[in-house]
Amino acid sequence: GAGVSQSPSNKVTEKGKDVELRCDPISGHTALYWYRQSLGQGLEFLIYFQGNSAPDKSGLPSDRFSAERTGGSVSTLTIQRTQQEDSAVYLCASSLEDRGSGSPLHFGNGTRLTVT
Amino acid sequence: KNEVEQSPQNLTAQEGEFITINCSYSVGISALHWLQQHPGGGIVSLFMLSSGKKKHGRLIATINIQEKHSSLHITASHPRDSAVYICAVNEYGNKLVFGAGTILRVKS
């Protein structure tokens, strides 16, 4: 079946513009995670959804970042007034997961965001 | 101190060698993941462990819950195993915490 799908795969935007990144998880996966990986850096947790709710938003780096998930499926990560330090690969992962039990993660291929 | 520590940070091996990558964590967890990221490539989940040992091909992952430690072993290493290997843990409540990764290079 289809894996985790992210779009766009690449996005170049001017500083100050808003961007929206989309993640389509595997059908039926209740847990959805957003991460980012800056050049040469490790993975940085941004936000976690269980269904439509976001019990953990602790990783969002500033109030310019927001995310939502509708229908327990598609999620969008929005970055307002982009800055050059926002340039990174934004990764989405999903899992079929009961609270606290953990289950295998499935990653999308990421969206490479470049802010000029 | 990071909640998830990996060692070594960098590892160079000759083809055929047995490789071990270690992961220690300091928090209570519900599961531990080993992930693989090839240069310029996506991230692939290798194992998800909550106890014991799992094997897939030449890869073996073990976890000791009492000692809060996991190891990833690669037998008969090959240049195509060259990648970044990342340990990540599910804290209770499901937040994932990542280690910094181990850069593995296998020379032929």
PDB file of C-alpha atoms in Angstrom:
ATOM      1  CA  GLY A   1       0.000   0.000   0.000  1.00  0.00           C
ATOM      2  CA  ALA A   2       0.983   3.666  -0.193  1.00  0.00           C
ATOM      3  CA  GLY A   3       3.479   4.969   2.324  1.00  0.00           C
ATOM      4  CA  VAL A   4       3.617   8.342   4.014  1.00  0.00           C
ATOM      5  CA  SER A   5       3.375  11.035   1.378  1.00  0.00           C
ATOM      6  CA  GLN A   6       4.674  14.567   1.775  1.00  0.00           C
ATOM      7  CA  SER A   7       4.229  17.534  -0.517  1.00  0.00           C
ATOM      8  CA  PRO A   8       5.797  19.483  -1.947  1.00  0.00           C
ATOM      9  CA  SER A   9       9.084  17.598  -2.120  1.00  0.00           C
ATOM     10  CA  ASN A  10      10.949  20.873  -2.557  1.00  0.00           C
ATOM     11  CA  LYS A  11       9.938  24.426  -1.705  1.00  0.00           C
ATOM     12  CA  VAL A  12      11.923  27.594  -2.254  1.00  0.00           C
ATOM     13  CA  THR A  13      10.428  30.706  -0.725  1.00  0.00           C
ATOM     14  CA  GLU A  14      11.417  34.252  -0.006  1.00  0.00           C
ATOM     15  CA  LYS A  15      12.073  35.387   3.523  1.00  0.00           C
ATOM     16  CA  GLY A  16       8.898  36.686   5.098  1.00  0.00           C
ATOM     17  CA  LYS A  17       6.494  34.544   3.082  1.00  0.00           C
ATOM     18  CA  ASP A  18       4.231  31.907   4.608  1.00  0.00           C
ATOM     19  CA  VAL A  19       4.528  28.249   3.602  1.00  0.00           C
ATOM     20  CA  GLU A  20       2.337  25.194   4.081  1.00  0.00           C
ATOM     21  CA  LEU A  21       3.730  21.683   4.128  1.00  0.00           C
ATOM     22  CA  ARG A  22       1.467  18.685   3.795  1.00  0.00           C
ATOM     23  CA  CYS A  23       1.667  15.153   5.131  1.00  0.00           C
ATOM     24  CA  ASP A  24      -0.581  12.255   4.136  1.00  0.00           C
ATOM     25  CA  PRO A  25      -0.001   9.447   6.634  1.00  0.00           C
ATOM     26  CA  ILE A  26      -0.639   5.778   6.013  1.00  0.00           C
ATOM     27  CA  SER A  27      -4.354   5.098   6.170  1.00  0.00           C
ATOM     28  CA  GLY A  28      -5.432   4.099   9.656  1.00  0.00           C
ATOM     29  CA  HIS A  29      -2.332   5.397  11.404  1.00  0.00           C
ATOM     30  CA  THR A  30      -3.462   7.350  14.440  1.00  0.00           C
ATOM     31  CA  ALA A  31      -0.120   8.849  15.415  1.00  0.00           C
ATOM     32  CA  LEU A  32       1.577  11.484  13.289  1.00  0.00           C
ATOM     33  CA  TYR A  33       4.864  13.263  13.961  1.00  0.00           C
ATOM     34  CA  TRP A  34       6.599  16.245  12.381  1.00  0.00           C
ATOM     35  CA  TYR A  35      10.371  16.615  12.594  1.00  0.00           C
ATOM     36  CA  ARG A  36      12.947  18.716  10.888  1.00  0.00           C
ATOM     37  CA  GLN A  37      16.532  18.128   9.981  1.00  0.00           C
ATOM     38  CA  SER A  38      18.710  21.134   9.362  1.00  0.00           C
ATOM     39  CA  LEU A  39      21.849  20.744   7.244  1.00  0.00           C
ATOM     40  CA  GLY A  40      24.364  18.608   9.094  1.00  0.00           C
ATOM     41  CA  GLN A  41      22.143  18.345  12.157  1.00  0.00           C
ATOM     42  CA  GLY A  42      20.191  15.559  13.776  1.00  0.00           C
ATOM     43  CA  LEU A  43      16.448  15.120  13.840  1.00  0.00           C
ATOM     44  CA  GLU A  44      14.518  17.734  15.795  1.00  0.00           C
ATOM     45  CA  PHE A  45      11.052  16.876  17.109  1.00  0.00           C
ATOM     46  CA  LEU A  46       8.406  19.482  16.291  1.00  0.00           C
ATOM     47  CA  ILE A  47       4.940  18.161  17.127  1.00  0.00           C
ATOM     48  CA  TYR A  48       3.013  14.961  17.717  1.00  0.00           C
ATOM     49  CA  PHE A  49      -0.637  14.241  16.902  1.00  0.00           C
ATOM     50  CA  GLN A  50      -2.741  11.439  18.310  1.00  0.00           C
ATOM     51  CA  GLY A  51      -5.810  11.507  16.114  1.00  0.00           C
ATOM     52  CA  ASN A  52      -6.685  15.168  15.625  1.00  0.00           C
ATOM     53  CA  SER A  53      -5.311  16.377  18.920  1.00  0.00           C
ATOM     54  CA  ALA A  54      -1.758  17.482  19.559  1.00  0.00           C
ATOM     55  CA  PRO A  55      -0.766  16.374  23.068  1.00  0.00           C
ATOM     56  CA  ASP A  56       2.800  17.498  22.540  1.00  0.00           C
ATOM     57  CA  LYS A  57       3.633  20.785  20.807  1.00  0.00           C
ATOM     58  CA  SER A  58       6.785  21.309  22.810  1.00  0.00           C
ATOM     59  CA  GLY A  59       9.096  21.104  19.829  1.00  0.00           C
ATOM     60  CA  LEU A  60       7.633  23.975  17.805  1.00  0.00           C
ATOM     61  CA  PRO A  61      10.494  26.498  17.706  1.00  0.00           C
ATOM     62  CA  SER A  62       8.404  29.664  17.715  1.00  0.00           C
ATOM     63  CA  ASP A  63       4.866  30.965  17.405  1.00  0.00           C
ATOM     64  CA  ARG A  64       5.426  31.295  13.661  1.00  0.00           C
ATOM     65  CA  PHE A  65       5.034  27.515  13.486  1.00  0.00           C
ATOM     66  CA  SER A  66       1.650  25.830  13.703  1.00  0.00           C
ATOM     67  CA  ALA A  67       0.204  22.509  12.669  1.00  0.00           C
ATOM     68  CA  GLU A  68      -3.181  20.969  12.350  1.00  0.00           C
ATOM     69  CA  ARG A  69      -4.607  17.601  11.519  1.00  0.00           C
ATOM     70  CA  THR A  70      -8.120  17.045  10.261  1.00  0.00           C
ATOM     71  CA  GLY A  71     -10.173  13.877  10.125  1.00  0.00           C
ATOM     72  CA  GLY A  72      -7.381  11.992  11.857  1.00  0.00           C
ATOM     73  CA  SER A  73      -5.565  11.914   8.557  1.00  0.00           C
ATOM     74  CA  VAL A  74      -3.861  14.706   6.598  1.00  0.00           C
ATOM     75  CA  SER A  75      -1.711  17.158   8.506  1.00  0.00           C
ATOM     76  CA  THR A  76      -0.389  20.549   7.476  1.00  0.00           C
ATOM     77  CA  LEU A  77       2.551  22.336   9.013  1.00  0.00           C
ATOM     78  CA  THR A  78       2.427  26.087   8.489  1.00  0.00           C
ATOM     79  CA  ILE A  79       5.364  28.410   8.886  1.00  0.00           C
ATOM     80  CA  GLN A  80       4.506  32.105   8.881  1.00  0.00           C
ATOM     81  CA  ARG A  81       6.926  34.900   8.007  1.00  0.00           C
ATOM     82  CA  THR A  82       9.668  32.416   7.105  1.00  0.00           C
ATOM     83  CA  GLN A  83      13.233  33.118   8.137  1.00  0.00           C
ATOM     84  CA  GLN A  84      16.441  31.753   6.667  1.00  0.00           C
ATOM     85  CA  GLU A  85      17.020  29.618   9.761  1.00  0.00           C
ATOM     86  CA  ASP A  86      13.792  27.777   8.894  1.00  0.00           C
ATOM     87  CA  SER A  87      15.590  26.175   5.937  1.00  0.00           C
ATOM     88  CA  ALA A  88      15.638  22.437   6.582  1.00  0.00           C
ATOM     89  CA  VAL A  89      14.135  19.138   5.513  1.00  0.00           C
ATOM     90  CA  TYR A  90      10.765  18.740   7.191  1.00  0.00           C
ATOM     91  CA  LEU A  91       9.918  15.102   7.803  1.00  0.00           C
ATOM     92  CA  CYS A  92       6.619  13.501   8.675  1.00  0.00           C
ATOM     93  CA  ALA A  93       6.176  10.052  10.182  1.00  0.00           C
ATOM     94  CA  SER A  94       3.143   8.034  11.144  1.00  0.00           C
ATOM     95  CA  SER A  95       2.463   4.915  13.153  1.00  0.00           C
ATOM     96  CA  LEU A  96      -0.433   2.701  14.116  1.00  0.00           C
ATOM     97  CA  GLU A  97      -0.185   3.398  17.783  1.00  0.00           C
ATOM     98  CA  ASP A  98      -2.059   3.045  21.003  1.00  0.00           C
ATOM     99  CA  ARG A  99      -1.159   5.610  23.641  1.00  0.00           C
ATOM    100  CA  GLY A 100       2.100   4.641  25.251  1.00  0.00           C
ATOM    101  CA  SER A 101       2.679   1.361  23.465  1.00  0.00           C
ATOM    102  CA  GLY A 102       4.895   2.435  20.592  1.00  0.00           C
ATOM    103  CA  SER A 103       4.773   0.906  17.137  1.00  0.00           C
ATOM    104  CA  PRO A 104       6.939   0.973  14.015  1.00  0.00           C
ATOM    105  CA  LEU A 105       7.430   4.360  12.416  1.00  0.00           C
ATOM    106  CA  HIS A 106       6.959   5.045   8.751  1.00  0.00           C
ATOM    107  CA  PHE A 107       8.661   8.145   7.392  1.00  0.00           C
ATOM    108  CA  GLY A 108       7.824  10.258   4.387  1.00  0.00           C
ATOM    109  CA  ASN A 109      10.568  11.455   2.053  1.00  0.00           C
ATOM    110  CA  GLY A 110      10.416  14.952   3.471  1.00  0.00           C
ATOM    111  CA  THR A 111       9.961  18.463   2.148  1.00  0.00           C
ATOM    112  CA  ARG A 112      13.176  20.376   1.541  1.00  0.00           C
ATOM    113  CA  LEU A 113      12.464  23.993   2.429  1.00  0.00           C
ATOM    114  CA  THR A 114      14.866  26.710   1.325  1.00  0.00           C
ATOM    115  CA  VAL A 115      14.262  30.265   2.477  1.00  0.00           C
ATOM    116  CA  THR A 116      16.164  32.817   0.413  1.00  0.00           C
TER     117      THR A 116
ATOM    118  CA  LYS B   1      23.009  15.636  29.219  1.00  0.00           C
ATOM    119  CA  ASN B   2      20.976  14.330  26.302  1.00  0.00           C
ATOM    120  CA  GLU B   3      18.226  11.888  27.133  1.00  0.00           C
ATOM    121  CA  VAL B   4      19.465   9.559  24.377  1.00  0.00           C
ATOM    122  CA  GLU B   5      23.172   9.025  23.904  1.00  0.00           C
ATOM    123  CA  GLN B   6      24.701   7.099  21.017  1.00  0.00           C
ATOM    124  CA  SER B   7      28.211   5.818  20.603  1.00  0.00           C
ATOM    125  CA  PRO B   8      30.358   5.984  18.669  1.00  0.00           C
ATOM    126  CA  GLN B   9      29.569   9.220  16.816  1.00  0.00           C
ATOM    127  CA  ASN B  10      31.634   8.086  13.857  1.00  0.00           C
ATOM    128  CA  LEU B  11      32.673   4.592  12.879  1.00  0.00           C
ATOM    129  CA  THR B  12      34.807   3.373  10.003  1.00  0.00           C
ATOM    130  CA  ALA B  13      35.006  -0.353   9.364  1.00  0.00           C
ATOM    131  CA  GLN B  14      36.445  -2.706   6.780  1.00  0.00           C
ATOM    132  CA  GLU B  15      34.074  -4.774   4.711  1.00  0.00           C
ATOM    133  CA  GLY B  16      33.224  -7.976   6.529  1.00  0.00           C
ATOM    134  CA  GLU B  17      33.740  -6.641  10.037  1.00  0.00           C
ATOM    135  CA  PHE B  18      31.209  -7.056  12.838  1.00  0.00           C
ATOM    136  CA  ILE B  19      29.850  -3.665  13.873  1.00  0.00           C
ATOM    137  CA  THR B  20      28.189  -2.569  17.099  1.00  0.00           C
ATOM    138  CA  ILE B  21      26.443   0.747  17.696  1.00  0.00           C
ATOM    139  CA  ASN B  22      25.273   1.545  21.212  1.00  0.00           C
ATOM    140  CA  CYS B  23      22.399   3.587  22.562  1.00  0.00           C
ATOM    141  CA  SER B  24      21.785   4.559  26.189  1.00  0.00           C
ATOM    142  CA  TYR B  25      18.787   6.463  27.464  1.00  0.00           C
ATOM    143  CA  SER B  26      17.858   8.040  30.762  1.00  0.00           C
ATOM    144  CA  VAL B  27      14.058   8.185  30.649  1.00  0.00           C
ATOM    145  CA  GLY B  28      11.297   5.631  30.981  1.00  0.00           C
ATOM    146  CA  ILE B  29      10.307   4.390  27.572  1.00  0.00           C
ATOM    147  CA  SER B  30       7.613   2.334  25.940  1.00  0.00           C
ATOM    148  CA  ALA B  31       9.667   1.465  22.865  1.00  0.00           C
ATOM    149  CA  LEU B  32      13.015   2.037  21.178  1.00  0.00           C
ATOM    150  CA  HIS B  33      13.595   2.463  17.454  1.00  0.00           C
ATOM    151  CA  TRP B  34      16.645   2.008  15.275  1.00  0.00           C
ATOM    152  CA  LEU B  35      16.521   4.070  12.092  1.00  0.00           C
ATOM    153  CA  GLN B  36      18.777   4.232   9.035  1.00  0.00           C
ATOM    154  CA  GLN B  37      19.408   7.261   6.857  1.00  0.00           C
ATOM    155  CA  HIS B  38      21.501   6.980   3.704  1.00  0.00           C
ATOM    156  CA  PRO B  39      23.233  10.111   2.394  1.00  0.00           C
ATOM    157  CA  GLY B  40      20.649  12.187   0.570  1.00  0.00           C
ATOM    158  CA  GLY B  41      18.046   9.533   1.248  1.00  0.00           C
ATOM    159  CA  GLY B  42      15.018   9.082   3.382  1.00  0.00           C
ATOM    160  CA  ILE B  43      14.763   7.511   6.794  1.00  0.00           C
ATOM    161  CA  VAL B  44      13.963   3.857   7.117  1.00  0.00           C
ATOM    162  CA  SER B  45      12.810   2.167  10.290  1.00  0.00           C
ATOM    163  CA  LEU B  46      14.979  -0.888  10.964  1.00  0.00           C
ATOM    164  CA  PHE B  47      13.626  -2.124  14.283  1.00  0.00           C
ATOM    165  CA  MET B  48      11.153  -1.263  16.975  1.00  0.00           C
ATOM    166  CA  LEU B  49      11.923  -2.940  20.313  1.00  0.00           C
ATOM    167  CA  SER B  50      10.332  -3.014  23.707  1.00  0.00           C
ATOM    168  CA  SER B  51      12.254  -6.024  25.056  1.00  0.00           C
ATOM    169  CA  GLY B  52      14.694  -8.732  24.091  1.00  0.00           C
ATOM    170  CA  LYS B  53      16.206  -9.121  20.668  1.00  0.00           C
ATOM    171  CA  LYS B  54      15.195  -8.872  17.022  1.00  0.00           C
ATOM    172  CA  LYS B  55      17.006 -10.037  13.896  1.00  0.00           C
ATOM    173  CA  HIS B  56      16.509  -9.073  10.269  1.00  0.00           C
ATOM    174  CA  GLY B  57      19.035 -10.369   7.792  1.00  0.00           C
ATOM    175  CA  ARG B  58      22.482  -9.233   8.892  1.00  0.00           C
ATOM    176  CA  LEU B  59      21.078  -6.795  11.432  1.00  0.00           C
ATOM    177  CA  ILE B  60      20.463  -7.620  15.077  1.00  0.00           C
ATOM    178  CA  ALA B  61      19.036  -5.283  17.706  1.00  0.00           C
ATOM    179  CA  THR B  62      18.973  -5.931  21.435  1.00  0.00           C
ATOM    180  CA  ILE B  63      17.590  -4.003  24.358  1.00  0.00           C
ATOM    181  CA  ASN B  64      18.155  -4.260  28.104  1.00  0.00           C
ATOM    182  CA  ILE B  65      15.334  -2.408  29.819  1.00  0.00           C
ATOM    183  CA  GLN B  66      16.897  -2.597  33.292  1.00  0.00           C
ATOM    184  CA  GLU B  67      20.171  -1.115  32.078  1.00  0.00           C
ATOM    185  CA  LYS B  68      18.426   1.326  29.687  1.00  0.00           C
ATOM    186  CA  HIS B  69      20.682   0.273  26.870  1.00  0.00           C
ATOM    187  CA  SER B  70      20.290  -0.992  23.322  1.00  0.00           C
ATOM    188  CA  SER B  71      22.740  -2.181  20.708  1.00  0.00           C
ATOM    189  CA  LEU B  72      22.527  -2.491  16.956  1.00  0.00           C
ATOM    190  CA  HIS B  73      24.828  -5.089  15.420  1.00  0.00           C
ATOM    191  CA  ILE B  74      25.707  -5.536  11.770  1.00  0.00           C
ATOM    192  CA  THR B  75      27.327  -8.821  10.807  1.00  0.00           C
ATOM    193  CA  ALA B  76      29.515  -9.215   7.693  1.00  0.00           C
ATOM    194  CA  SER B  77      29.361  -5.475   7.018  1.00  0.00           C
ATOM    195  CA  HIS B  78      29.245  -4.217   3.450  1.00  0.00           C
ATOM    196  CA  PRO B  79      29.862  -0.778   1.897  1.00  0.00           C
ATOM    197  CA  ARG B  80      26.123  -0.443   1.230  1.00  0.00           C
ATOM    198  CA  ASP B  81      25.625  -0.427   5.018  1.00  0.00           C
ATOM    199  CA  SER B  82      27.280   3.005   5.080  1.00  0.00           C
ATOM    200  CA  ALA B  83      24.676   5.351   6.489  1.00  0.00           C
ATOM    201  CA  VAL B  84      23.670   7.258   9.593  1.00  0.00           C
ATOM    202  CA  TYR B  85      22.101   5.027  12.221  1.00  0.00           C
ATOM    203  CA  ILE B  86      19.772   6.767  14.649  1.00  0.00           C
ATOM    204  CA  CYS B  87      18.392   5.544  17.948  1.00  0.00           C
ATOM    205  CA  ALA B  88      15.073   7.015  19.055  1.00  0.00           C
ATOM    206  CA  VAL B  89      12.921   6.284  22.100  1.00  0.00           C
ATOM    207  CA  ASN B  90       9.206   6.641  22.740  1.00  0.00           C
ATOM    208  CA  GLU B  91       8.857   8.358  26.082  1.00  0.00           C
ATOM    209  CA  TYR B  92       5.640   7.535  27.893  1.00  0.00           C
ATOM    210  CA  GLY B  93       3.091   9.772  26.214  1.00  0.00           C
ATOM    211  CA  ASN B  94       4.685   8.875  22.850  1.00  0.00           C
ATOM    212  CA  LYS B  95       7.010  11.800  22.331  1.00  0.00           C
ATOM    213  CA  LEU B  96       9.992  10.557  20.360  1.00  0.00           C
ATOM    214  CA  VAL B  97      13.452  11.571  21.468  1.00  0.00           C
ATOM    215  CA  PHE B  98      16.322  11.042  19.060  1.00  0.00           C
ATOM    216  CA  GLY B  99      19.972  10.324  19.553  1.00  0.00           C
ATOM    217  CA  ALA B 100      22.462  12.335  17.536  1.00  0.00           C
ATOM    218  CA  GLY B 101      23.150   9.427  15.197  1.00  0.00           C
ATOM    219  CA  THR B 102      26.199   7.317  14.348  1.00  0.00           C
ATOM    220  CA  ILE B 103      27.855   7.887  11.003  1.00  0.00           C
ATOM    221  CA  LEU B 104      29.009   4.526   9.688  1.00  0.00           C
ATOM    222  CA  ARG B 105      31.388   4.133   6.784  1.00  0.00           C
ATOM    223  CA  VAL B 106      32.254   0.654   5.555  1.00  0.00           C
ATOM    224  CA  LYS B 107      35.277   0.513   3.275  1.00  0.00           C
ATOM    225  CA  SER B 108      35.788  -2.188   0.658  1.00  0.00           C
TER     226      SER B 108
END
